[in-house]
Coordinates of N, CA, C and O in Angstrom, one line a residue:
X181 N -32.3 54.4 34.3 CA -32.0 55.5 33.5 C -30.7 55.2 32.7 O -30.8 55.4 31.5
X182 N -29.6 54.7 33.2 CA -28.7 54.4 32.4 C -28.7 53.0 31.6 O -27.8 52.7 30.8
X183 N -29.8 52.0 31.9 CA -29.9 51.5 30.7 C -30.9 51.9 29.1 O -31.1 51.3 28.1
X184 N -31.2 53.2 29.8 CA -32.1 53.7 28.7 C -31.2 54.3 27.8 O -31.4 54.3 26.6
X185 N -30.3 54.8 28.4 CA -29.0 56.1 28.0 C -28.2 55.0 26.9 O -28.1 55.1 25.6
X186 N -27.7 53.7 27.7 CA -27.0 53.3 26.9 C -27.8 52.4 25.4 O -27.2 52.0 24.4
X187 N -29.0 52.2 25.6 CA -30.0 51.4 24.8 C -30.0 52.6 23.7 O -29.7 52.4 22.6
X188 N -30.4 53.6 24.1 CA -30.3 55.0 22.5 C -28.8 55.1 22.3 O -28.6 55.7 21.3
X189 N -27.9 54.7 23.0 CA -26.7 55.1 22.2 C -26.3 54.0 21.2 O -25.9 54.2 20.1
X190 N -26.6 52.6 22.0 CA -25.9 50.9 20.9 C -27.6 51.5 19.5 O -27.4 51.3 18.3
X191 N -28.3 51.8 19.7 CA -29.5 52.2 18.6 C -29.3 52.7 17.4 O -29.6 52.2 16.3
X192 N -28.3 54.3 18.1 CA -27.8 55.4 17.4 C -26.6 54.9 16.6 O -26.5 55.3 15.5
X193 N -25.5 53.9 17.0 CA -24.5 53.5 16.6 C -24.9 52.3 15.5 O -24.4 52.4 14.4
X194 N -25.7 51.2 15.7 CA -25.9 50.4 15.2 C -26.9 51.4 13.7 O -26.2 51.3 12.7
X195 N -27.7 52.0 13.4 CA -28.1 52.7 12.7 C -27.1 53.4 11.9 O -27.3 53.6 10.7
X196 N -25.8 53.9 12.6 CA -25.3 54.8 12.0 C -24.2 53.7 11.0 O -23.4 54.2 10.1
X197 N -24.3 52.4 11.2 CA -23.4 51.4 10.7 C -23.9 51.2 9.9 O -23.5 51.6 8.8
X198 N -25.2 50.6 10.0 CA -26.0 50.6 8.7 C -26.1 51.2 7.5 O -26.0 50.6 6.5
X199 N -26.3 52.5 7.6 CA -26.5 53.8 6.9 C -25.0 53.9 5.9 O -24.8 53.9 4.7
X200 N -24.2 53.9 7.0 CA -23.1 53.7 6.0 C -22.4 52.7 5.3 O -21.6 51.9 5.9
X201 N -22.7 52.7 4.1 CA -22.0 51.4 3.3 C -21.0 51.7 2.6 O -20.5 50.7 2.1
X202 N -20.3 52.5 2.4 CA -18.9 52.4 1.9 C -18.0 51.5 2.4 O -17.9 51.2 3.6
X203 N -17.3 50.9 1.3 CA -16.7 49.9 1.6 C -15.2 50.4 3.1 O -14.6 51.5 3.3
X204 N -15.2 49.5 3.6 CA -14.0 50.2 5.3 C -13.3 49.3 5.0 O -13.7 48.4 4.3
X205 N -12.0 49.1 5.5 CA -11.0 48.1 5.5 C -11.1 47.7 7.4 O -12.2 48.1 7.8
X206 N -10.3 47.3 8.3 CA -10.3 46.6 9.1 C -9.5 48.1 9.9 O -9.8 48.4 11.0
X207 N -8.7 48.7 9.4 CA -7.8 49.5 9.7 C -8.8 50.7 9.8 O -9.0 51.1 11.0
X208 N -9.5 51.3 8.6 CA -10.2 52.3 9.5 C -11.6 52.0 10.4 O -12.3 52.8 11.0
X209 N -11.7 51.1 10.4 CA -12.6 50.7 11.8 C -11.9 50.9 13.3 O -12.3 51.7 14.1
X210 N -11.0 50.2 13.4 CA -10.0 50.6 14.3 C -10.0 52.2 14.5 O -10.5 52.7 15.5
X211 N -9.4 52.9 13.5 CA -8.8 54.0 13.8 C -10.2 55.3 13.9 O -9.9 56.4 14.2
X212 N -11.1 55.1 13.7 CA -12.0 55.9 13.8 C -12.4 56.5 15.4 O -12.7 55.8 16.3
X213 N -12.3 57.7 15.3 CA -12.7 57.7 16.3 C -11.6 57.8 18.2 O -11.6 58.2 19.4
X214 N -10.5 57.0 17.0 CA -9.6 56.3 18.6 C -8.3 57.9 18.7 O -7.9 58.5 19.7
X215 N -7.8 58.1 17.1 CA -6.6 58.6 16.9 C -5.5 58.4 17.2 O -4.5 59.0 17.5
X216 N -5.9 56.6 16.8 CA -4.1 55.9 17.0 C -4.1 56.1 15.0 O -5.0 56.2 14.2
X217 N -2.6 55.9 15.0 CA -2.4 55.8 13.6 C -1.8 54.5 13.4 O -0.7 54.2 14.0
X218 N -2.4 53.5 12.3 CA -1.6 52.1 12.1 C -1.1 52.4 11.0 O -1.9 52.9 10.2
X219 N 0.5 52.3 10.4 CA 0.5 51.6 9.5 C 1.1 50.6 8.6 O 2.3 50.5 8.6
X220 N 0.3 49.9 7.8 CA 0.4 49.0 7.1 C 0.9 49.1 6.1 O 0.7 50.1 5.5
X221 N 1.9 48.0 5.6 CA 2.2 47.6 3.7 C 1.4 48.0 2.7 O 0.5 48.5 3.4
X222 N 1.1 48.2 1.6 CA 0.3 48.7 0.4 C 0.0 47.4 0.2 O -1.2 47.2 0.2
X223 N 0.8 46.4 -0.1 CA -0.2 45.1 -0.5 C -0.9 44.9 0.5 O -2.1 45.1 0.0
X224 N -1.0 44.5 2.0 CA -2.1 44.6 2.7 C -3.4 45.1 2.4 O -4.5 44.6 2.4
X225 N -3.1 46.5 2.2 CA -4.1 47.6 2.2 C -5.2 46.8 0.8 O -6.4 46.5 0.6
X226 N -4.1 46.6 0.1 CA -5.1 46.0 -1.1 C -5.8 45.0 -1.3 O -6.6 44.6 -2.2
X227 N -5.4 44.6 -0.4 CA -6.2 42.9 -0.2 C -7.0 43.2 0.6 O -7.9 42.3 0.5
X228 N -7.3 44.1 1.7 CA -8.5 44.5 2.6 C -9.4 45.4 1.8 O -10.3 45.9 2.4
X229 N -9.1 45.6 0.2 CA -10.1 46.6 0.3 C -10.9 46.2 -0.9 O -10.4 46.2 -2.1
X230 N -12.5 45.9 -0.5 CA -13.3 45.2 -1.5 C -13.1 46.0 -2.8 O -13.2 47.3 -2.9
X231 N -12.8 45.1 -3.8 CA -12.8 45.3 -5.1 C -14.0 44.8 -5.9 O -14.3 43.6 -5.8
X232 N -14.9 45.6 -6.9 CA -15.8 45.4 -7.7 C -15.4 44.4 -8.4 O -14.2 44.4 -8.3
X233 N -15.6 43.4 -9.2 CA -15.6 42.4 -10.1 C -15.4 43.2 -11.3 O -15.9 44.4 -11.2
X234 N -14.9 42.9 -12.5 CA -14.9 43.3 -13.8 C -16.1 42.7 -14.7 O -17.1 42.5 -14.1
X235 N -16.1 42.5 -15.9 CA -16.9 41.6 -16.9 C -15.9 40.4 -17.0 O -16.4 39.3 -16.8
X236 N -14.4 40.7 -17.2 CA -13.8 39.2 -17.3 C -13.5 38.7 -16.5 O -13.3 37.5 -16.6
X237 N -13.5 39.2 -15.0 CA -13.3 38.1 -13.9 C -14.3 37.6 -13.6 O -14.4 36.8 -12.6
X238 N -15.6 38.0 -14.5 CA -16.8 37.2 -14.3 C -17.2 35.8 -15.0 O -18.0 34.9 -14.7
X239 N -16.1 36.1 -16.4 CA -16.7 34.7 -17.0 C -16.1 33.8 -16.4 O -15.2 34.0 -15.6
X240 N -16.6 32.0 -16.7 CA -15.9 30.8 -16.1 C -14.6 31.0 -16.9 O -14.2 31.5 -18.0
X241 N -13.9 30.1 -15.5 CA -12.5 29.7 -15.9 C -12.5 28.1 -16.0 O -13.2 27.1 -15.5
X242 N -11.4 28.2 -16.9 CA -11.9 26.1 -16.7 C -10.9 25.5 -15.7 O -9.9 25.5 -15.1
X243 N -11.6 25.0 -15.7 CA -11.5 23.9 -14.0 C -10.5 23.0 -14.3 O -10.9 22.5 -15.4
X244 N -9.4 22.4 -13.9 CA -8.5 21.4 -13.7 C -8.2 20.7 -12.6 O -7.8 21.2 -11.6
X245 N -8.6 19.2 -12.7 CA -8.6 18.3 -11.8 C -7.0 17.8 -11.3 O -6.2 17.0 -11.7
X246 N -6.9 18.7 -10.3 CA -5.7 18.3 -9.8 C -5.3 16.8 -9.1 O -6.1 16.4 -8.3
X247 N -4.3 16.1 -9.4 CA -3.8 14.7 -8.9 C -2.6 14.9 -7.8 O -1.5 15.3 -7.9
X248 N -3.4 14.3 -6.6 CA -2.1 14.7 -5.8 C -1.1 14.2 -5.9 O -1.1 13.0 -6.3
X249 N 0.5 15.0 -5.6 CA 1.6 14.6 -6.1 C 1.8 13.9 -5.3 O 2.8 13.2 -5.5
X250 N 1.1 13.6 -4.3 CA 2.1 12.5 -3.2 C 1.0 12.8 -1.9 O 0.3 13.8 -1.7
X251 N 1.0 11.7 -1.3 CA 0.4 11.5 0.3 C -0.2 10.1 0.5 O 0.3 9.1 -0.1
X252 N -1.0 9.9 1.1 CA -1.5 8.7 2.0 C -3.0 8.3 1.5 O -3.9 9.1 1.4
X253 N -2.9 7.1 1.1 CA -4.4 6.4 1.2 C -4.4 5.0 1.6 O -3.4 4.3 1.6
X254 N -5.6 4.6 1.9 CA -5.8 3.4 2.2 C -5.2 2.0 0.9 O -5.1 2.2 -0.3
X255 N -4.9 1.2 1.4 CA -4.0 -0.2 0.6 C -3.5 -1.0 1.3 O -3.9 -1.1 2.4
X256 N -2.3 -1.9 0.8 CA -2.0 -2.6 1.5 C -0.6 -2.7 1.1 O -0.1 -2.5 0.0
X257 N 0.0 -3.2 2.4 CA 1.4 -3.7 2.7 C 1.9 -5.6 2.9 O 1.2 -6.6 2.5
X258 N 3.0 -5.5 3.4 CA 2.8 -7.5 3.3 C 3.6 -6.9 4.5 O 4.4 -5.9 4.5
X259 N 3.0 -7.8 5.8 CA 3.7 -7.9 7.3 C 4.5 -8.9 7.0 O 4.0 -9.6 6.1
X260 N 6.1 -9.4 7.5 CA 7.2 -9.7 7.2 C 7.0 -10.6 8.8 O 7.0 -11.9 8.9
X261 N 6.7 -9.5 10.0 CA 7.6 -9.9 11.5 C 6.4 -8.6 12.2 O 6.0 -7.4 12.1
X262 N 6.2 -9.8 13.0 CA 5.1 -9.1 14.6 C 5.6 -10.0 15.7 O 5.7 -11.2 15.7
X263 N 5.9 -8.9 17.0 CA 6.4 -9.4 17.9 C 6.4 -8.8 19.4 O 7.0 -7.7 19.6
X264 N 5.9 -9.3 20.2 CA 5.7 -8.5 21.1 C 6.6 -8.6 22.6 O 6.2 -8.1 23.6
X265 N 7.6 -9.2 22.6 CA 8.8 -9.4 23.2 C 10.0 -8.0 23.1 O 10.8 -7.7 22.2
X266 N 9.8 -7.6 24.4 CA 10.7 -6.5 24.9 C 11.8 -6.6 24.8 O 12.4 -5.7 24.3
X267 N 12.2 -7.5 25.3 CA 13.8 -7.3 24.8 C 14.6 -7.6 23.2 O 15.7 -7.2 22.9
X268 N 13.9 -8.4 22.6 CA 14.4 -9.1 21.6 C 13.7 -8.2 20.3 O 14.5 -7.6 19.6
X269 N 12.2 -8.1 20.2 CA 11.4 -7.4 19.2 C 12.1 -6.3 17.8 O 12.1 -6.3 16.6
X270 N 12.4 -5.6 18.8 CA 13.1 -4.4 18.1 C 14.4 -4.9 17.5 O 14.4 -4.8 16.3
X271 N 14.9 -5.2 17.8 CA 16.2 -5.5 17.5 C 16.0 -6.8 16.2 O 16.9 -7.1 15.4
X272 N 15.3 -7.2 16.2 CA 15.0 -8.6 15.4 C 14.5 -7.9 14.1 O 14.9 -8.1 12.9
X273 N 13.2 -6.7 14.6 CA 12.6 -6.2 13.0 C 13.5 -5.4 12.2 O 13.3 -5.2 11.0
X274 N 14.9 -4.9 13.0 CA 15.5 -4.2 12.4 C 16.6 -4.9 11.2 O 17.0 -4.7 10.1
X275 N 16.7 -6.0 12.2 CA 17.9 -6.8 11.5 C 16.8 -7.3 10.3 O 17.1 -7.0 9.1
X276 N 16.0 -7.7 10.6 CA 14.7 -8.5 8.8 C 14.7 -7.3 8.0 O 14.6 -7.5 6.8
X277 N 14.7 -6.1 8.3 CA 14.3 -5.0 7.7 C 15.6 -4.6 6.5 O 15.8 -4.6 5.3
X278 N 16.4 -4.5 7.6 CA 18.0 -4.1 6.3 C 18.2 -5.6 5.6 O 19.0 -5.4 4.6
X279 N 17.8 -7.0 5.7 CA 18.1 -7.9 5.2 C 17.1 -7.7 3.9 O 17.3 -7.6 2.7
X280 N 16.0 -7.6 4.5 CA 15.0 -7.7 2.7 C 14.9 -6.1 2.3 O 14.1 -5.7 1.5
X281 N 15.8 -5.3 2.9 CA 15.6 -3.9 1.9 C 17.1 -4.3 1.2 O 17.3 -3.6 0.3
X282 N 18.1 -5.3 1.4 CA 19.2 -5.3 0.4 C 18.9 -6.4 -0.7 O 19.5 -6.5 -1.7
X283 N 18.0 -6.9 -0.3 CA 17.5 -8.3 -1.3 C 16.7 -7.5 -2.6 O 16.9 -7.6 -3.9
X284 N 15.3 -6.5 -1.5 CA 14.7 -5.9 -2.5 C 14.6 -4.6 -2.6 O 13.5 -4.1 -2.2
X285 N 15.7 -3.8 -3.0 CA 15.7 -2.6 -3.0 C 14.0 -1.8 -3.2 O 13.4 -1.0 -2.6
X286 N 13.9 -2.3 -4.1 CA 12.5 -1.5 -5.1 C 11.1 -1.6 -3.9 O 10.0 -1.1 -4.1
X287 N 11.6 -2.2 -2.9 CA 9.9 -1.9 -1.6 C 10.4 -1.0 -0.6 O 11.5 -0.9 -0.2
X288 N 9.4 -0.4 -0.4 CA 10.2 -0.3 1.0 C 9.8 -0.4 1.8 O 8.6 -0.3 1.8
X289 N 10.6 -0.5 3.3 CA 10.2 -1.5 4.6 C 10.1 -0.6 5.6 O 10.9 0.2 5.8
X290 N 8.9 -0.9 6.4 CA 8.4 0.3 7.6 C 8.8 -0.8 8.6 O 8.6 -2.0 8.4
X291 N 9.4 -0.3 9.6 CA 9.5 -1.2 11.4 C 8.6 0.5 12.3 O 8.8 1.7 12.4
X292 N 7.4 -0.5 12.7 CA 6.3 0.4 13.2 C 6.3 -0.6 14.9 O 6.5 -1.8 15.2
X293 N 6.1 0.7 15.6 CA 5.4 0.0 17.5 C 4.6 0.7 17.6 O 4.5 1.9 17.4
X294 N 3.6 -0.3 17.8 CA 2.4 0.4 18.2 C 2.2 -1.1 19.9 O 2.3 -2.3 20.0
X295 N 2.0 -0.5 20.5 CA 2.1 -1.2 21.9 C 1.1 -2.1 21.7 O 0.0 -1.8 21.2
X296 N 1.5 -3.6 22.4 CA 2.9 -3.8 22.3 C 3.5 -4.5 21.7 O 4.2 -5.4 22.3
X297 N 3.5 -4.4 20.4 CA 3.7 -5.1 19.1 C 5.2 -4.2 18.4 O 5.3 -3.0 18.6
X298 N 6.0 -4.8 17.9 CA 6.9 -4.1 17.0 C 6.5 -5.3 15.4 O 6.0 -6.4 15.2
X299 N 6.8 -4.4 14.5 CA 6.0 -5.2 13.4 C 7.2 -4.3 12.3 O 7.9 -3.2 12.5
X300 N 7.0 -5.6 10.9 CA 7.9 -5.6 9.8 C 6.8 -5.4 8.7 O 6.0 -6.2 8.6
X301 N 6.9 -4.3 8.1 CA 5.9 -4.2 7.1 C 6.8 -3.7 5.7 O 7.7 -2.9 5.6
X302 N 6.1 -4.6 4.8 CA 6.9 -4.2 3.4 C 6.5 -4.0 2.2 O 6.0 -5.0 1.7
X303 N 6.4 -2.8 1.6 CA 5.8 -2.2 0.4 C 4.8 -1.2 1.1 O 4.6 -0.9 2.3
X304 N 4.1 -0.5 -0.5 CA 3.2 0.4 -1.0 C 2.6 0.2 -1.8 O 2.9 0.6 -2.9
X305 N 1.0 -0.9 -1.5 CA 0.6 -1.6 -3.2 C -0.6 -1.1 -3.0 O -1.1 -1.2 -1.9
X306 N -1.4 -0.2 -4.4 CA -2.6 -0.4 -4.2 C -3.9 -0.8 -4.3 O -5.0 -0.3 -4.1
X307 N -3.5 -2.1 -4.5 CA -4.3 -3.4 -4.5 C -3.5 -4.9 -3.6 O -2.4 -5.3 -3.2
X308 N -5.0 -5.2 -3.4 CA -4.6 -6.7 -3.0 C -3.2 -7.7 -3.6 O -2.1 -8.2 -3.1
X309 N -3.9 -7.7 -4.9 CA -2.9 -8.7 -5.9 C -1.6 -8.1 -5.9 O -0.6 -8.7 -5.7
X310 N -1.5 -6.7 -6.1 CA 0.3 -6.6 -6.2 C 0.7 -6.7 -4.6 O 1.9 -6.5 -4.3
X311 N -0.3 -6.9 -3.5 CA 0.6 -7.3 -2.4 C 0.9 -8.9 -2.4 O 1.9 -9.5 -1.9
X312 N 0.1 -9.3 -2.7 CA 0.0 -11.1 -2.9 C 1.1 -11.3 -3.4 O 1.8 -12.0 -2.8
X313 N 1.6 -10.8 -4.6 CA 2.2 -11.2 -5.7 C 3.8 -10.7 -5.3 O 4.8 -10.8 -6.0
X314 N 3.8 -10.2 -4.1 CA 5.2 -9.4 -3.4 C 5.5 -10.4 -2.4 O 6.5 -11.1 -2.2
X315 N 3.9 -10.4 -1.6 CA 4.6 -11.5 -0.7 C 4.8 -12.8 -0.9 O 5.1 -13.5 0.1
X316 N 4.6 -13.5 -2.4 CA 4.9 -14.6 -2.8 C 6.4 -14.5 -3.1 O 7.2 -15.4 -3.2
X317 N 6.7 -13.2 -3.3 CA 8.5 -13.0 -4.1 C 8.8 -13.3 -2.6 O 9.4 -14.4 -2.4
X318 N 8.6 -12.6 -1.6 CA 8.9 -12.7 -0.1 C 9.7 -14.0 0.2 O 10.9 -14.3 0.3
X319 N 8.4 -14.9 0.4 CA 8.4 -16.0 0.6 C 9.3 -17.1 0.2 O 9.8 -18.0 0.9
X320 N 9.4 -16.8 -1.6 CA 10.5 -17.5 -2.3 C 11.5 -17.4 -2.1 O 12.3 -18.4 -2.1
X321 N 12.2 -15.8 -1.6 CA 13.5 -15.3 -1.2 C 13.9 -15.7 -0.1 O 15.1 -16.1 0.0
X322 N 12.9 -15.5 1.2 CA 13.6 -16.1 3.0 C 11.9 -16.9 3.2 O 10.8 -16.6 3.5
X323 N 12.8 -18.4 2.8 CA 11.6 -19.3 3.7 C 11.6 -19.5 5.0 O 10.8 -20.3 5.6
X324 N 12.4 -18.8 5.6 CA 12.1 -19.2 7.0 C 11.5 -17.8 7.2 O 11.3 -17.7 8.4
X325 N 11.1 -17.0 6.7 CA 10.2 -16.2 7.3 C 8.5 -16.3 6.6 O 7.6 -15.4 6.6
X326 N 8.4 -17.5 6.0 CA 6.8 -17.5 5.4 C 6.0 -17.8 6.5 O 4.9 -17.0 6.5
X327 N 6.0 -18.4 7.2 CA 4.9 -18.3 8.2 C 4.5 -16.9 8.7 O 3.3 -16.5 8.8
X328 N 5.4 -16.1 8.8 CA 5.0 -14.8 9.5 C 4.3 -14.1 8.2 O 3.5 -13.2 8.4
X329 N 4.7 -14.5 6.7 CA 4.2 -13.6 5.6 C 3.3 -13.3 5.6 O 2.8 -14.4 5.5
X330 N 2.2 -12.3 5.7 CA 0.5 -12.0 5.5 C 0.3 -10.6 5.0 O 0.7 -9.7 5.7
X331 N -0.2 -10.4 4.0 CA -0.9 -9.3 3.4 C -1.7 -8.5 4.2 O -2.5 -9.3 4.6
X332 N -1.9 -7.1 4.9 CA -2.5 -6.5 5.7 C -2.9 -5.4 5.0 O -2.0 -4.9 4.2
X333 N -4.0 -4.8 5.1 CA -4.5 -3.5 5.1 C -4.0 -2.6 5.8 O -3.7 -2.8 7.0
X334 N -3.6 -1.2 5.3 CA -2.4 -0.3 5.6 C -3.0 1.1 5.1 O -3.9 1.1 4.3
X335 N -2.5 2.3 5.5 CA -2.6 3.2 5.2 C -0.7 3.6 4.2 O 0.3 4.0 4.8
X336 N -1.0 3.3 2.8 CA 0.4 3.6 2.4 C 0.5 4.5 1.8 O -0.5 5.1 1.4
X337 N 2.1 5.3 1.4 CA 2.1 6.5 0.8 C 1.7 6.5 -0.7 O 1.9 5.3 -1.0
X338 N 1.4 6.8 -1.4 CA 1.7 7.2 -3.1 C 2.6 8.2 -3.7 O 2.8 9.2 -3.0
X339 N 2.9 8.2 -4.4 CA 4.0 9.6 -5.2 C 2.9 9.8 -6.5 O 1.7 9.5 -6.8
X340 N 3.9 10.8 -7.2 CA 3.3 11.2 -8.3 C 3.6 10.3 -9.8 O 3.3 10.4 -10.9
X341 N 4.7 9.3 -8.9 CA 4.9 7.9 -10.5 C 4.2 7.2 -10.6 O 3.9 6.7 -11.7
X342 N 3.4 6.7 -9.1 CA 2.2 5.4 -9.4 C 1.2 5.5 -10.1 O 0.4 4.6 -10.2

């Protein structure tokens, strides 16, 4: 019996939702019924409460392809120094790192650990050739670090000058 009781009442309720379509905000759903009173900001209220469209908010607007001002894509860097010695590692990428950020101001040099590697990475190019073409400057500037020089695939930043 009382799932019959409550099966005509969710019936009666669900019908009675239906039937009514006036637009409701979130606020009088709540409050129907309960006699709590909320209240809210005026801009709230206005932004809850379905608005008809006009004729001019109907025509197209034109579309602009936005350029992001800055973030991360795939490219490439030039590895400098990989090393996976604990005591020495860190302390070595740091020293290569301030040595070719005073040589070449205009790159700039990531010291990344990813376990258990400490690694010298230098520039933001987004092509092959201007990494090639950096880590040949590299090369020419401290030859004792060309053996380690290699061009790598990187996730690097971009700005809004490149």
């Amino acid at each position: 019996m009382n799932k019959l009781f409550l099966s005509v009442i969710f019936a009666a309720t669900a019908i009675t939702c239906i039937a009514d379509s006036s637009p409701a905000t979130i606020v009088d759903h709540i409050t129907i019924g309960t006699g709590n009173v909320i209240n809210q900001p005026e801009a709230l209220l206005r932004r809850l409460i379905i608005v008809e469209e006009t004729e001019e908010e109907e025509q197209p607007k034109e579309e602009t392809v936005a350029r992001p001002t800055s973030g991360r894509m795939a490219g490439y860097r030039v590895q400098v120094f990989s090393d996976n010695n604990t005591r020495t590692a860190k302390t070595e990428a740091n020293s290569k790192q301030r040595i070719i950020s005073s040589r070449f101001p205009q790159y700039q040099t990531y010291v990344m650990y990813t376990s258990p590697y400490w690694r010298l990475k230098v520039g933001d190019f987004r092509t092959q050739q201007e990494a090639t073409a950096a880590a040949d400057e590299l090369r020419k500037a401290f030859p004792a670090y060309s053996k380690e020089i290699r061009v790598v695939r990187d996730r690097v930043n971009i700005s809004a000058a490149d």
